[in-house]
Amino acid sequence: MAENQIDRKQRQRIHLTAGVLFLLVALMFVSAAFLRFSA
Amino acid sequence: MATAHHADHPTGLSRWLFTTNHKDIGTLYLVFAFTMAVIGGLMSLVIRAELWQPGLQLVDPHFFNQMTTVHALVMIFGFAMPGFVGLANWQIPMMIGAPDMALPRMNNWSFWILPFAATLLILGLFMPGGGPSAGWTLYPPLSAQGGIGTDFTLLSIHLLGMSSILGSINIIATILNMRAPGMTLMKMPMFVWTWLITAFLLIAAMPVLAGAVTMLITDRHFGTSFFDAAGGGDPVLWQHVFWFFGHPEVYILVLPAFGVFSQIIPTFARKQLFGYDSMVYATASIAFLSFIVWAHHMYTVGMPMAGELFFMYATMLIAVPTGVKVFNWISTMWRGSMTFETPMLWAIGGVFTFTIGGLSGLMLAITPVDFQYHDTYFVVAHFHYVIFGASVFGLFAAVYYWMPKWTGHMYNETLGKWHFWLTMLGFTLTFFPQHFLGLAGMPRRIPDYALQFTEFNQWSTVGAFMTIAAQFIFFYLAIKCMKGGERATDKVWEAADGLEWTLSSPPPYHSFTVAPKFK
C-alpha cells in the first residue's frame, strides 16, 4: 500500500501556492496605504 | 506496529505546545474560541444589565463604551473566526482525504499567536485610561485619541490578523494540493468549498485592515496625518479602508456556516444537496460582491449621488446569490425524509434567523431608509441576526454534527435539544425587540435611553441572560461527551456522506496515511 506521504513535487506546489498567497497579502497591505498617497 | 508508531505523540503540555497535528490544533482553536465566547458573553451581560432600565446604574459611560467595543472585537476575532478555523483544521483534511494540513508547523504558529493577541486585547481594559472605546470600527478621531489601551488593541488586531492570514494560506495550500486522487474541485464537499472561498476573502481583506491599523498607529505615535484633518489627512479615509475589510469580514464569518448548513441539511433530509453547482457559484458571487459594497456602511457620511446609487444596487444584488442558497437548502428539505436531531435543529434555525438578518440587511441597503436607521438598534438587531443567527448557529450545528466523530461518543440528544430551544428563545427575546427599538429611534452604543424604550430593553436583557445561561448546558454536554458515553458508530448519522465518515470514531491520530479512494 502506498503511504499517503507528500512527495517532492507536491511539496514544491504547496510552497509555490503559499509563496503566491504571501505576495498577494503584501500587495493588499501596501494598497491600503497607496490609497492615501494617490489621493 | 505501524499503527502504534502513527499514534505516538508527546503527552502533557508539550503535546499541545508543539503539536503539528491538525486534529490537536483544531481542538486548541475550538477550546480557545469557546473560552473567548465566555469572556465576550460576560461583557454582553454588563451591557444588557446596564440597559435594564433608563439612567446610569451599574457602570460609567466610558466603561460601557469599552464593553461594547471589546465585546465585539472578542466575539468576532476571538470567537467566531477561530471557531471556524478550528472546524477547518479538524474537518478539511478528513473531508478531502489528506493526512494533515499542507504546512503543519505554520499551523501551530497561527494558533499560538492567538492566546497572546487575546491577552493583549483583554489587558487593554486594565491600562490607564481603560481600553478602546471607539466601537469595534475604531473610527478616528476617537481612536486616535484613546490611551495606551487602544495601542494594546491595535497591536492585538495586527496579531489576530496575522494568525488569520497564516491560517488561510494553509487552508488554500491544503485544499488546492492535497485532495484525494479523484476529488476534483467540483466534487469537493460544500464545507471545503465555502472555506476555500472564505480563505481567499481573508487573504484579500485582512491585509487591508492591517494597512489601516498601521496607518492609525503611525498617526498616533510617529507624527503622520493619514486620518488627521489638521495635518491634511482625512478621517473618512479610515472608514473607506476599514469597511473595505469590514464588509467581506461579514462573509468571512458567514460563508463557513453556509458550508456547515450544506453538509447537515442533506444528511438529515436524506437527500442529496439540491443544486450543488449553483451553491458553489452563489458562494463565489457573494464573495466577489462583498468587495464592491463597502460604502453602504457610510451612506450618512456623505458621498455623490452616483456613489450612493451604485452601492445601494450592488448591495441589493447580494440578495440574488443569497436567495439561491436559501432556495437550495429549502429544496433539499422538500419531500425529504427529515428528522430533527440537534445538528439539524441548529441548521434549520440558522437558515431561519439568517434569512431574517438578510432581509433586514436589504432594508438597510436602501439609502434613504438607511438615513433613518443608521446607528440605531435596528442595525444591532440586523447584524446579530446575521452573526449570531448564522455564524454561531452554524458553529453549534457543526460541533453537534461532528462531535461524535471527534470524541467517539454520542452526546446527550435531550440536552442538545434543550440547548437549542433555550438559545433560540433567548436569542429571539434579546434581538427581535431591538428591531422595534431601532425603528423607534433608539441609538446604538448608549448606556442610557429615553423612558419609552424601557419595556423592549427589559425583554432584551432577560433574553440575553437566558441565552448565556443556556450555554452552560452546552459546556456540560460537551465535557460529558469528551469523557465518555454511548459509543458512536463510524458513520454516526444514517445518511452521512463524505470521506470523514469512512474513518473510525474517534479517528486515528494520523488519518488517511494511505490515500483513500474517492468516487
Coordinates of C-alpha atoms in Angstrom, one line a residue:
Chain A
M1 CA 0.0 0.0 0.0
A2 CA 1.3 3.4 -0.9
E3 CA 1.9 5.7 2.0
N4 CA 0.0 9.0 1.7
Q5 CA 3.2 11.0 2.0
I6 CA 3.8 14.3 0.4
D7 CA 6.3 13.8 -2.5
R8 CA 8.8 16.4 -3.7
K9 CA 6.7 17.7 -6.5
Q10 CA 3.7 18.1 -4.2
R11 CA 5.9 19.9 -1.7
Q12 CA 7.0 22.3 -4.4
R13 CA 3.5 23.0 -5.4
I14 CA 2.5 23.7 -1.8
H15 CA 5.4 26.1 -1.4
L16 CA 4.6 27.8 -4.7
T17 CA 0.9 28.3 -3.6
A18 CA 2.0 29.7 -0.2
G19 CA 4.5 32.0 -1.9
V20 CA 2.0 33.4 -4.3
L21 CA -0.5 34.0 -1.5
F22 CA 2.1 35.8 0.7
L23 CA 2.8 38.1 -2.3
L24 CA -1.0 38.8 -2.6
V25 CA -1.0 39.6 1.2
A26 CA 1.9 42.1 0.7
L27 CA 0.2 43.7 -2.2
M28 CA -3.1 44.2 -0.4
F29 CA -1.3 45.6 2.7
V30 CA 0.5 48.2 0.6
S31 CA -2.6 49.0 -1.5
A32 CA -4.3 50.4 1.6
A33 CA -1.6 53.0 2.2
F34 CA -1.3 53.7 -1.5
L35 CA -4.9 54.9 -1.5
R36 CA -3.8 57.8 0.8
F37 CA -0.7 58.7 -1.2
S38 CA -2.6 58.7 -4.5
A39 CA -5.4 60.8 -3.1
Chain B
M1 CA 3.4 -1.7 14.8
A2 CA 2.8 0.9 12.1
T3 CA -0.4 2.0 13.9
A4 CA 1.4 2.3 17.2
H5 CA 4.0 4.4 15.6
H6 CA 1.5 6.7 14.0
A7 CA -0.5 7.1 17.2
D8 CA 2.7 8.1 19.0
H9 CA 2.7 11.7 20.3
P10 CA 4.1 13.7 23.2
T11 CA 1.9 13.9 26.3
G12 CA 1.0 16.7 28.7
L13 CA 1.7 20.3 27.9
S14 CA 4.3 19.7 25.2
R15 CA 1.8 17.8 23.1
W16 CA -0.3 20.9 22.9
L17 CA 2.5 23.5 22.7
F18 CA 4.5 21.8 19.9
T19 CA 1.8 19.9 18.1
T20 CA 1.6 20.0 14.3
N21 CA -1.3 17.6 14.1
H22 CA -4.4 19.1 12.5
K23 CA -6.8 17.4 15.0
D24 CA -4.9 18.7 18.0
I25 CA -4.7 22.2 16.5
G26 CA -8.4 22.1 15.7
T27 CA -9.2 21.2 19.3
L28 CA -7.0 24.1 20.5
Y29 CA -8.8 26.5 18.2
L30 CA -12.2 25.3 19.4
V31 CA -11.3 25.5 23.1
F32 CA -9.8 28.9 22.6
A33 CA -12.9 30.1 20.7
F34 CA -15.4 29.0 23.3
T35 CA -13.2 30.4 26.1
M36 CA -13.4 33.8 24.3
A37 CA -17.1 33.3 23.9
V38 CA -17.5 33.2 27.6
I39 CA -15.4 36.4 28.1
G40 CA -17.4 38.2 25.3
G41 CA -20.6 36.8 26.7
L42 CA -19.9 38.2 30.1
M43 CA -19.2 41.6 28.6
S44 CA -22.6 41.5 26.8
L45 CA -24.2 40.8 30.2
V46 CA -22.6 44.0 31.5
I47 CA -24.1 45.9 28.6
R48 CA -27.5 44.4 29.0
A49 CA -27.6 44.8 32.8
E50 CA -26.8 48.5 32.4
L51 CA -29.6 48.8 29.8
W52 CA -32.2 47.1 32.1
Q53 CA -33.6 50.5 32.9
P54 CA -33.1 54.1 31.9
G55 CA -30.5 56.1 33.8
L56 CA -27.0 55.1 34.8
Q57 CA -26.8 52.4 37.4
L58 CA -24.0 49.9 37.2
V59 CA -21.1 51.2 35.1
D60 CA -20.0 54.6 34.0
P61 CA -20.5 55.6 30.3
H62 CA -16.8 55.3 29.4
F63 CA -16.6 51.8 30.7
F64 CA -19.9 51.0 28.9
N65 CA -18.3 52.1 25.6
Q66 CA -15.3 49.9 26.3
M67 CA -17.6 47.0 26.9
T68 CA -19.4 47.4 23.5
T69 CA -16.1 47.8 21.8
V70 CA -14.2 44.9 23.3
H71 CA -17.3 42.6 23.3
A72 CA -17.5 43.0 19.5
L73 CA -13.7 42.5 19.0
V74 CA -13.6 39.5 21.2
M75 CA -16.7 37.9 19.6
I76 CA -15.6 38.5 16.0
F77 CA -11.8 38.0 16.2
G78 CA -11.7 35.7 19.3
F79 CA -14.8 33.5 19.0
A80 CA -16.4 33.3 15.5
M81 CA -13.2 33.4 13.3
P82 CA -11.1 31.0 15.4
G83 CA -14.1 28.8 15.9
F84 CA -14.4 28.2 12.2
V85 CA -10.7 27.9 11.7
G86 CA -10.9 25.1 14.4
L87 CA -13.6 23.4 12.3
A88 CA -11.5 23.8 9.2
N89 CA -8.5 22.2 10.9
W90 CA -10.4 19.3 12.1
Q91 CA -12.5 18.7 9.1
I92 CA -10.8 19.8 5.9
P93 CA -8.0 17.2 5.9
M94 CA -10.5 14.5 6.8
M95 CA -13.0 15.6 4.2
I96 CA -10.5 15.7 1.3
G97 CA -8.6 12.6 2.3
A98 CA -5.4 14.3 3.3
P99 CA -3.1 13.1 6.1
D100 CA -2.8 16.6 7.6
M101 CA -2.7 20.3 6.7
A102 CA -0.1 21.3 4.0
L103 CA 2.0 23.4 6.3
P104 CA 1.7 21.9 9.8
R105 CA 4.4 24.0 11.5
M106 CA 2.8 27.2 10.3
N107 CA -0.5 25.8 11.5
N108 CA 1.0 25.5 15.0
W109 CA 2.3 29.1 14.8
S110 CA -1.0 30.5 13.5
F111 CA -2.8 29.1 16.6
W112 CA -0.2 30.1 19.2
I113 CA -0.3 33.7 18.1
L114 CA -3.9 33.8 19.3
P115 CA -3.7 33.5 23.1
F116 CA -1.1 36.3 23.1
A117 CA -3.2 38.5 20.9
A118 CA -6.3 37.9 23.1
T119 CA -4.3 38.6 26.2
L120 CA -3.3 42.0 24.7
L121 CA -6.9 42.7 23.8
I122 CA -8.2 42.0 27.3
L123 CA -5.2 43.6 29.1
G124 CA -6.0 46.9 27.3
L125 CA -9.0 47.2 29.6
F126 CA -6.8 47.4 32.6
M127 CA -4.5 50.1 31.3
P128 CA -4.6 53.8 32.5
G129 CA -7.5 55.4 30.7
G130 CA -9.1 52.0 30.1
G131 CA -9.4 50.0 26.9
P132 CA -10.6 51.2 23.4
S133 CA -14.0 52.9 23.5
A134 CA -14.4 53.9 19.9
G135 CA -16.5 50.9 18.9
W136 CA -15.2 47.9 17.0
T137 CA -14.9 50.1 13.9
L138 CA -12.3 52.2 15.7
Y139 CA -13.1 55.4 13.7
P140 CA -10.7 58.2 14.1
P141 CA -10.5 60.8 15.5
L142 CA -11.9 59.0 18.6
S143 CA -9.5 56.0 18.1
A144 CA -6.6 58.4 17.5
Q145 CA -7.2 59.9 21.0
G146 CA -7.5 56.8 23.2
G147 CA -4.9 55.9 25.8
I148 CA -2.4 53.1 25.8
G149 CA -5.3 50.6 26.0
T150 CA -6.1 51.5 22.3
D151 CA -2.5 50.7 21.4
F152 CA -2.8 47.3 23.0
T153 CA -5.9 46.7 20.9
L154 CA -4.3 47.8 17.7
L155 CA -1.3 45.5 18.2
S156 CA -3.7 42.8 19.1
I157 CA -5.7 43.3 15.9
H158 CA -2.4 43.0 14.0
L159 CA -1.6 39.7 15.6
L160 CA -5.1 38.3 15.2
G161 CA -5.0 39.3 11.5
M162 CA -1.6 37.6 11.1
S163 CA -3.0 34.5 12.6
S164 CA -5.9 34.5 10.2
I165 CA -3.7 35.2 7.2
L166 CA -1.4 32.3 8.0
G167 CA -4.3 30.0 8.7
S168 CA -5.9 31.0 5.3
I169 CA -2.7 30.4 3.3
N170 CA -2.5 27.0 5.0
I171 CA -6.1 26.2 4.1
I172 CA -5.8 27.2 0.5
A173 CA -2.5 25.3 0.1
T174 CA -4.1 22.2 1.6
I175 CA -7.3 22.3 -0.5
L176 CA -5.5 23.0 -3.8
N177 CA -2.7 20.5 -3.4
M178 CA -3.7 17.7 -1.1
R179 CA -7.1 16.3 -2.2
A180 CA -7.5 12.6 -2.6
P181 CA -7.0 11.3 -6.1
G182 CA -10.3 11.6 -8.0
M183 CA -11.6 14.5 -5.9
T184 CA -11.9 17.3 -8.5
L185 CA -12.8 20.8 -7.3
M186 CA -16.4 20.3 -8.3
K187 CA -16.6 17.1 -6.3
M188 CA -15.4 18.7 -3.0
P189 CA -17.8 18.8 0.0
M190 CA -19.6 22.2 0.3
F191 CA -17.9 23.0 3.6
V192 CA -14.5 22.7 1.9
W193 CA -15.7 24.9 -0.9
T194 CA -17.0 27.6 1.4
W195 CA -13.7 27.6 3.3
L196 CA -11.7 27.8 0.2
I197 CA -13.6 31.0 -0.8
T198 CA -13.5 32.3 2.7
A199 CA -9.7 31.9 2.9
F200 CA -9.4 34.0 -0.3
L201 CA -11.6 36.6 1.3
L202 CA -9.4 36.6 4.4
I203 CA -6.3 37.0 2.3
A204 CA -7.7 39.9 0.4
A205 CA -9.4 41.7 3.3
M206 CA -7.2 41.2 6.4
P207 CA -4.0 42.9 5.0
V208 CA -6.1 45.9 4.2
L209 CA -7.2 46.1 7.8
A210 CA -3.5 45.7 8.8
G211 CA -2.7 48.6 6.5
A212 CA -5.3 50.8 8.1
V213 CA -4.2 49.8 11.6
T214 CA -0.6 50.5 10.7
M215 CA -1.6 54.0 9.5
L216 CA -3.5 54.6 12.7
I217 CA -0.5 53.6 14.8
T218 CA 1.8 55.9 12.8
D219 CA -0.8 58.7 13.2
R220 CA -0.8 58.1 16.9
H221 CA 2.9 57.8 17.5
F222 CA 5.0 58.8 14.6
G223 CA 3.6 62.2 13.5
T224 CA 1.8 61.1 10.3
S225 CA -1.6 62.5 9.4
F226 CA -3.3 59.9 7.4
F227 CA -6.6 60.4 9.2
D228 CA -5.9 63.8 10.9
A229 CA -7.7 66.6 9.1
A230 CA -5.5 69.2 10.9
G231 CA -2.4 67.7 9.2
G232 CA -4.1 67.4 5.7
G233 CA -5.4 63.9 6.3
D234 CA -8.9 62.6 6.1
P235 CA -10.8 60.6 8.8
V236 CA -13.2 59.4 6.1
L237 CA -10.3 57.5 4.5
W238 CA -10.3 55.2 7.6
Q239 CA -13.9 54.5 7.1
H240 CA -13.4 53.5 3.4
V241 CA -10.4 51.3 4.2
F242 CA -11.9 49.8 7.3
W243 CA -15.1 48.9 5.5
F244 CA -13.3 47.5 2.5
F245 CA -12.1 45.0 5.1
G246 CA -15.3 45.1 7.2
H247 CA -17.9 44.1 4.7
P248 CA -16.0 41.0 3.4
E249 CA -15.4 40.2 7.1
V250 CA -19.2 39.6 7.5
Y251 CA -19.0 37.0 4.8
I252 CA -15.8 35.5 6.3
L253 CA -17.9 34.9 9.4
V254 CA -21.0 33.6 7.5
L255 CA -19.7 31.6 4.5
P256 CA -18.2 28.7 6.5
A257 CA -21.6 28.5 8.4
F258 CA -23.3 28.2 5.0
G259 CA -20.9 25.3 4.3
V260 CA -22.0 23.6 7.5
F261 CA -25.7 24.0 6.7
S262 CA -25.0 22.5 3.2
Q263 CA -23.4 19.4 4.9
I264 CA -26.0 18.9 7.6
I265 CA -29.3 19.6 5.8
P266 CA -28.8 16.8 3.1
T267 CA -27.8 14.3 5.9
F268 CA -31.0 14.8 7.9
A269 CA -33.3 15.3 4.9
R270 CA -31.8 12.1 3.5
K271 CA -31.4 13.7 0.1
Q272 CA -28.5 15.0 -2.0
L273 CA -27.9 18.7 -1.7
F274 CA -30.1 20.4 -4.3
G275 CA -28.1 22.5 -6.8
Y276 CA -24.5 21.8 -5.8
D277 CA -23.0 23.7 -8.7
S278 CA -25.3 26.7 -8.1
M279 CA -24.3 26.6 -4.4
V280 CA -20.6 26.9 -5.4
Y281 CA -21.3 29.8 -7.9
A282 CA -23.5 31.6 -5.4
T283 CA -20.8 31.4 -2.8
A284 CA -18.2 32.8 -5.2
S285 CA -20.6 35.5 -6.3
I286 CA -21.3 36.6 -2.7
A287 CA -17.6 36.7 -2.1
F288 CA -17.0 38.9 -5.2
L289 CA -19.9 41.2 -4.4
S290 CA -18.7 41.6 -0.8
F291 CA -15.8 43.7 -2.1
I292 CA -17.8 46.2 -4.0
V293 CA -20.4 47.2 -1.4
W294 CA -18.3 48.6 1.5
A295 CA -19.7 52.2 1.4
H296 CA -23.2 51.1 2.2
H297 CA -21.9 51.4 5.8
M298 CA -21.2 55.1 5.1
Y299 CA -24.3 56.5 3.4
T300 CA -24.8 59.1 6.1
V301 CA -21.2 60.3 5.8
G302 CA -22.0 61.9 2.5
M303 CA -21.0 60.9 -1.0
P304 CA -22.1 61.7 -4.5
M305 CA -25.5 60.5 -5.6
A306 CA -23.9 58.2 -8.2
G307 CA -21.9 56.6 -5.4
E308 CA -24.9 56.1 -3.2
L309 CA -26.9 54.6 -6.1
F310 CA -24.0 52.2 -7.0
F311 CA -23.5 51.0 -3.5
M312 CA -27.3 50.6 -3.0
Y313 CA -27.8 48.5 -6.1
A314 CA -24.6 46.5 -5.7
T315 CA -25.7 45.6 -2.1
M316 CA -29.2 44.6 -3.1
L317 CA -27.6 42.4 -5.8
I318 CA -26.2 40.2 -3.0
A319 CA -29.7 39.1 -2.2
V320 CA -29.7 37.1 -5.5
P321 CA -26.9 34.6 -4.8
T322 CA -28.0 34.5 -1.1
G323 CA -31.6 33.7 -2.3
V324 CA -30.2 30.9 -4.4
K325 CA -28.6 29.4 -1.4
V326 CA -31.7 29.6 0.8
F327 CA -33.8 28.2 -2.1
N328 CA -31.4 25.3 -2.4
W329 CA -31.5 24.5 1.3
I330 CA -35.3 24.5 1.3
S331 CA -35.4 22.5 -1.9
T332 CA -33.1 19.9 -0.3
M333 CA -35.5 19.5 2.5
W334 CA -38.5 19.4 0.2
R335 CA -40.1 15.9 0.3
G336 CA -37.1 14.6 2.2
S337 CA -37.3 12.0 5.0
M338 CA -36.5 14.6 7.6
T339 CA -35.5 14.0 11.2
F340 CA -34.7 16.7 13.7
E341 CA -31.6 15.7 15.6
T342 CA -29.8 18.6 17.3
P343 CA -27.4 19.5 14.4
M344 CA -30.4 19.7 12.1
L345 CA -32.3 22.0 14.5
W346 CA -29.3 24.3 14.6
A347 CA -29.0 24.2 10.8
I348 CA -32.7 25.0 10.2
G349 CA -32.7 27.6 13.0
G350 CA -29.6 29.1 11.4
V351 CA -31.2 29.3 8.0
F352 CA -34.3 30.9 9.5
T353 CA -32.5 33.5 11.6
F354 CA -30.1 34.3 8.8
T355 CA -33.0 34.9 6.4
I356 CA -34.4 37.4 8.8
G357 CA -31.0 39.1 9.2
G358 CA -30.6 39.1 5.4
L359 CA -34.0 40.8 4.9
S360 CA -33.3 43.5 7.5
G361 CA -29.9 43.9 5.6
L362 CA -31.9 44.6 2.4
M363 CA -33.8 47.3 4.3
L364 CA -30.6 48.9 5.4
A365 CA -29.2 48.7 1.9
I366 CA -31.8 51.2 0.7
T367 CA -30.0 54.6 1.0
P368 CA -32.9 56.8 2.1
V369 CA -34.2 54.2 4.5
D370 CA -30.7 53.8 6.0
F371 CA -30.6 57.6 6.7
Q372 CA -33.4 56.8 9.2
Y373 CA -31.9 53.5 10.6
H374 CA -28.2 54.3 10.6
D375 CA -26.6 54.0 14.1
T376 CA -29.8 52.8 15.7
Y377 CA -30.6 49.5 17.4
F378 CA -32.1 48.3 14.1
V379 CA -28.5 47.8 12.9
V380 CA -27.6 46.0 16.2
A381 CA -30.6 43.6 15.7
H382 CA -29.7 43.1 12.0
F383 CA -26.0 42.1 12.5
H384 CA -26.7 39.9 15.5
Y385 CA -29.3 38.1 13.4
V386 CA -26.6 37.6 10.8
I387 CA -23.5 36.9 13.0
F388 CA -25.2 35.1 15.9
G389 CA -28.1 33.7 13.8
A390 CA -25.9 32.3 11.0
S391 CA -22.3 32.0 12.3
V392 CA -22.9 31.0 15.9
F393 CA -25.8 28.7 15.0
G394 CA -23.6 27.3 12.3
L395 CA -20.8 26.7 14.7
F396 CA -23.0 24.9 17.1
A397 CA -24.6 22.9 14.3
A398 CA -21.1 21.8 13.2
V399 CA -19.9 20.9 16.7
Y400 CA -23.0 18.7 17.3
Y401 CA -22.7 17.2 13.9
W402 CA -19.0 16.2 14.1
M403 CA -18.6 15.9 17.9
P404 CA -19.4 12.1 17.9
K405 CA -16.8 11.7 15.2
W406 CA -14.2 13.6 17.1
T407 CA -14.8 12.1 20.5
G408 CA -16.1 8.6 19.6
H409 CA -19.1 9.2 21.9
M410 CA -22.7 10.3 21.3
Y411 CA -23.7 13.5 23.1
N412 CA -26.9 13.6 25.1
E413 CA -29.6 14.4 22.5
T414 CA -32.2 15.6 25.0
L415 CA -29.7 18.1 26.5
G416 CA -28.7 19.2 23.0
K417 CA -32.3 19.9 22.1
W418 CA -32.8 21.9 25.3
H419 CA -29.6 23.8 24.5
F420 CA -31.0 24.7 21.0
W421 CA -34.5 25.7 22.1
L422 CA -33.4 27.8 25.1
T423 CA -30.8 29.6 23.0
M424 CA -33.3 30.1 20.2
L425 CA -35.8 31.6 22.6
G426 CA -33.2 33.7 24.4
F427 CA -31.8 34.9 21.2
T428 CA -35.2 35.9 19.8
L429 CA -36.1 37.6 23.0
T430 CA -32.8 39.5 23.0
F431 CA -32.6 40.7 19.4
F432 CA -36.1 40.7 17.9
P433 CA -37.3 43.7 20.1
Q434 CA -34.2 45.6 19.1
H435 CA -35.6 46.0 15.6
F436 CA -38.5 47.9 17.2
L437 CA -36.2 49.9 19.4
G438 CA -34.2 51.0 16.3
L439 CA -37.3 51.8 14.3
A440 CA -38.5 54.0 17.2
G441 CA -35.1 55.8 17.2
M442 CA -33.0 54.4 20.0
P443 CA -29.4 55.0 19.1
R444 CA -26.8 52.2 19.5
R445 CA -23.8 52.4 21.9
I446 CA -25.5 54.4 24.6
P447 CA -25.7 53.4 28.3
D448 CA -28.9 55.5 28.9
Y449 CA -32.1 55.9 26.9
A450 CA -35.5 57.6 26.9
L451 CA -38.2 56.2 29.1
Q452 CA -40.4 54.9 26.3
F453 CA -37.7 52.3 25.3
T454 CA -37.7 50.6 28.7
E455 CA -40.0 47.6 28.0
F456 CA -38.3 46.4 24.9
N457 CA -34.9 46.8 26.6
Q458 CA -36.1 44.7 29.5
W459 CA -37.2 41.9 27.2
S460 CA -33.8 42.2 25.6
T461 CA -31.9 41.9 28.9
V462 CA -34.0 38.9 30.1
G463 CA -33.2 37.2 26.7
A464 CA -29.5 37.9 27.0
F465 CA -29.2 36.3 30.4
M466 CA -31.3 33.4 29.2
T467 CA -29.1 32.9 26.2
I468 CA -25.9 32.9 28.3
A469 CA -27.4 30.6 30.9
A470 CA -28.4 28.1 28.1
Q471 CA -24.7 27.8 27.2
F472 CA -23.9 26.1 30.5
I473 CA -25.9 23.1 29.1
F474 CA -23.6 23.1 26.1
F475 CA -20.4 23.1 28.2
Y476 CA -21.7 20.4 30.4
L477 CA -22.8 18.3 27.4
A478 CA -19.5 18.8 25.6
I479 CA -17.3 17.9 28.5
K480 CA -19.5 14.8 29.3
C481 CA -19.3 13.7 25.6
M482 CA -15.5 14.1 25.7
K483 CA -15.2 11.9 28.8
G484 CA -17.5 9.1 27.7
G485 CA -20.9 7.9 26.8
E486 CA -22.6 5.8 24.3
R487 CA -20.1 4.7 21.6
A488 CA -20.6 6.4 18.2
T489 CA -20.5 4.4 15.1
D490 CA -18.1 5.3 12.3
K491 CA -20.8 6.7 10.1
V492 CA -22.6 8.3 13.1
W493 CA -25.6 9.6 11.1
E494 CA -27.6 7.3 8.9
A495 CA -27.4 9.3 5.7
A496 CA -24.0 11.0 6.3
D497 CA -21.9 11.2 3.2
G498 CA -18.2 12.0 2.8
L499 CA -14.7 10.7 3.5
E500 CA -14.6 11.7 7.2
W501 CA -17.3 9.1 7.9
T502 CA -15.1 6.3 6.5
L503 CA -12.7 6.8 9.4
S504 CA -13.2 5.3 12.8
S505 CA -14.9 7.3 15.6
P506 CA -12.7 8.8 17.0
P507 CA -10.4 8.9 14.0
P508 CA -6.8 7.7 14.4
Y509 CA -4.3 10.4 15.4
H510 CA -2.9 10.3 11.9
S511 CA -5.7 9.6 9.5
F512 CA -5.5 8.8 5.8
T513 CA -1.9 7.6 6.0
V514 CA -3.0 5.6 2.9
A515 CA -4.7 7.7 0.2
P516 CA -8.4 6.9 0.2
K517 CA -10.3 6.0 -3.0
F518 CA -12.7 8.7 -4.0
K519 CA -15.5 8.0 -6.4

